[in-house]
mmCIF file of C-alpha atoms in Angstrom:
data_model
loop_
_atom_site.group_PDB
_atom_site.id
_atom_site.type_symbol
_atom_site.label_atom_id
_atom_site.label_comp_id
_atom_site.label_asym_id
_atom_site.label_seq_id
_atom_site.Cartn_x
_atom_site.Cartn_y
_atom_site.Cartn_z
ATOM 1 C CA MET A 1 -51.080 58.760 344.813
ATOM 2 C CA ASP A 2 -49.759 60.067 341.498
ATOM 3 C CA PHE A 3 -49.326 56.492 340.328
ATOM 4 C CA SER A 4 -48.020 57.752 336.788
ATOM 5 C CA ASN A 5 -45.098 59.274 338.851
ATOM 6 C CA GLU A 6 -44.519 56.171 340.926
ATOM 7 C CA SER A 7 -42.042 53.233 340.614
ATOM 8 C CA TYR A 8 -43.484 49.991 340.708
ATOM 9 C CA VAL A 9 -42.489 45.913 340.681
ATOM 10 C CA ARG A 10 -44.418 43.345 338.874
ATOM 11 C CA LEU A 11 -45.754 40.428 341.388
ATOM 12 C CA TYR A 12 -46.850 37.570 339.835
ATOM 13 C CA VAL A 13 -49.626 35.717 341.244
ATOM 14 C CA ARG A 14 -49.422 31.939 340.035
ATOM 15 C CA ASP A 15 -48.279 30.096 342.907
ATOM 16 C CA THR A 16 -45.604 28.164 341.383
ATOM 17 C CA THR A 17 -43.774 25.411 343.135
ATOM 18 C CA THR A 18 -41.201 27.519 344.037
ATOM 19 C CA TRP A 19 -43.111 30.402 345.324
ATOM 20 C CA LEU A 20 -44.940 27.625 347.590
ATOM 21 C CA ARG A 21 -41.627 26.017 349.032
ATOM 22 C CA LEU A 22 -40.519 29.673 350.120
ATOM 23 C CA GLY A 23 -43.273 29.453 352.508
ATOM 24 C CA TRP A 24 -44.640 32.429 354.315
ATOM 25 C CA ASP A 25 -41.000 33.904 355.396
ATOM 26 C CA GLY A 26 -39.619 33.407 352.074
ATOM 27 C CA GLN A 27 -42.666 34.791 350.468
ATOM 28 C CA THR A 28 -42.702 37.788 352.641
ATOM 29 C CA VAL A 29 -38.916 38.481 352.425
ATOM 30 C CA LEU A 30 -39.020 38.102 348.620
ATOM 31 C CA THR A 31 -41.980 40.703 347.946
ATOM 32 C CA GLN A 32 -40.396 43.324 350.378
ATOM 33 C CA VAL A 33 -36.882 42.948 348.726
ATOM 34 C CA LEU A 34 -38.463 43.327 345.397
ATOM 35 C CA ARG A 35 -39.223 46.612 346.292
ATOM 36 C CA LYS A 36 -36.216 47.941 347.403
ATOM 37 C CA MET A 37 -33.933 46.463 344.566
ATOM 38 C CA ASP A 38 -32.811 48.965 341.793
ATOM 39 C CA MET A 39 -34.036 48.420 338.067
ATOM 40 C CA ALA A 40 -31.159 45.846 337.738
ATOM 41 C CA GLY A 41 -32.594 43.714 340.595
ATOM 42 C CA VAL A 42 -29.705 44.468 342.578
ATOM 43 C CA MET A 43 -29.424 45.640 346.441
ATOM 44 C CA ASP A 44 -26.144 46.768 347.546
ATOM 45 C CA ILE A 45 -25.943 45.389 351.133
ATOM 46 C CA GLY A 46 -22.088 46.234 352.118
ATOM 47 C CA ASP A 47 -20.503 44.191 354.588
ATOM 48 C CA MET A 48 -23.774 42.728 355.706
ATOM 49 C CA LYS A 49 -25.192 39.303 355.689
ATOM 50 C CA PRO A 50 -28.275 39.113 353.021
ATOM 51 C CA TRP A 51 -30.758 38.714 356.110
ATOM 52 C CA GLU A 52 -29.040 41.585 358.197
ATOM 53 C CA ALA A 53 -29.841 43.920 354.978
ATOM 54 C CA VAL A 54 -33.377 42.419 355.022
ATOM 55 C CA VAL A 55 -33.689 43.721 358.709
ATOM 56 C CA VAL A 56 -32.306 46.939 357.764
ATOM 57 C CA HIS A 57 -34.145 47.843 354.612
ATOM 58 C CA CYS A 58 -37.262 46.189 354.829
ATOM 59 C CA ARG A 59 -37.708 46.484 358.865
ATOM 60 C CA ALA A 60 -38.326 42.685 359.514
ATOM 61 C CA PRO A 61 -38.261 40.976 362.211
ATOM 62 C CA GLU A 62 -34.746 38.961 362.399
ATOM 63 C CA GLY A 63 -36.220 35.415 362.834
ATOM 64 C CA ALA A 64 -38.171 35.795 359.528
ATOM 65 C CA ALA A 65 -35.768 37.546 357.986
ATOM 66 C CA GLN A 66 -32.945 34.933 358.673
ATOM 67 C CA ALA A 67 -35.636 31.883 357.812
ATOM 68 C CA GLY A 68 -36.992 33.881 354.659
ATOM 69 C CA MET A 69 -33.432 34.887 353.277
ATOM 70 C CA LYS A 70 -32.313 31.408 353.684
ATOM 71 C CA ALA A 71 -35.352 30.049 351.958
ATOM 72 C CA CYS A 72 -34.671 32.706 348.800
ATOM 73 C CA LEU A 73 -31.196 31.728 348.761
ATOM 74 C CA ASP A 74 -31.465 27.815 348.764
ATOM 75 C CA LEU A 75 -34.166 27.934 345.869
ATOM 76 C CA GLY A 76 -32.096 30.504 343.950
ATOM 77 C CA VAL A 77 -34.617 33.578 343.992
ATOM 78 C CA PHE A 78 -31.920 35.699 345.168
ATOM 79 C CA ALA A 79 -28.050 35.109 345.195
ATOM 80 C CA HIS A 80 -25.576 36.709 347.037
ATOM 81 C CA ALA A 81 -22.591 38.220 345.385
ATOM 82 C CA GLY A 82 -19.986 40.133 347.231
ATOM 83 C CA ARG A 83 -21.829 43.062 348.789
ATOM 84 C CA GLN A 84 -24.617 42.618 346.570
ATOM 85 C CA LEU A 85 -27.726 40.727 346.742
ATOM 86 C CA VAL A 86 -29.059 39.948 343.074
ATOM 87 C CA ALA A 87 -32.357 38.786 341.951
ATOM 88 C CA PRO A 88 -31.331 36.715 338.680
ATOM 89 C CA ASN A 89 -34.457 36.846 337.356
ATOM 90 C CA PHE A 90 -35.676 40.547 338.210
ATOM 91 C CA ARG A 91 -35.413 41.886 334.595
ATOM 92 C CA ALA A 92 -36.936 39.117 332.823
ATOM 93 C CA ALA A 93 -39.929 39.051 335.019
ATOM 94 C CA GLN A 94 -40.292 43.043 335.102
ATOM 95 C CA GLU A 95 -39.996 43.269 331.173
ATOM 96 C CA ALA A 96 -42.338 40.488 330.132
ATOM 97 C CA VAL A 97 -44.877 41.335 327.724
ATOM 98 C CA LYS A 98 -47.877 39.054 326.942
ATOM 99 C CA SER A 99 -48.264 37.945 323.567
ATOM 100 C CA ASP A 100 -51.298 39.355 321.055
ATOM 101 C CA LYS A 101 -52.861 35.975 321.342
ATOM 102 C CA THR A 102 -53.019 35.982 325.437
ATOM 103 C CA ARG A 103 -54.020 39.634 325.387
ATOM 104 C CA GLN A 104 -56.852 39.312 323.027
ATOM 105 C CA LYS A 105 -58.019 36.119 324.655
ATOM 106 C CA GLU A 106 -58.316 37.684 328.063
ATOM 107 C CA SER A 107 -60.379 40.569 326.811
ATOM 108 C CA ARG A 108 -62.807 38.299 325.092
ATOM 109 C CA GLU A 109 -63.041 36.613 328.656
ATOM 110 C CA ARG A 110 -63.685 40.033 330.303
ATOM 111 C CA GLN A 111 -66.551 40.850 327.643
ATOM 112 C CA ARG A 112 -68.173 37.543 328.301
ATOM 113 C CA LEU A 113 -68.710 38.664 331.751
#
């Protein structure tokens, strides 16, 4: 794979309260849907229900898609807006930049190892 020519999304690794509350199905739906969204954090789902779009776009099992999408919508991770599924924090999460102080601290920690 030529990584320089591939699109990617950031997936943060800290186990926040929201992440833990999503449960396995919600976490799975979140990660798979993020991969299908455009760079604005939007997925066109037409006249489908959000969970149906997960089945179609992500090839997820219906039960997992229903439970996972319910958790994501209930916790505000995604919003259903007409014919679109929206990730309200998508752009901020994808464009976030570490501070110089944090990068330098991490560099020093790696050098100590």
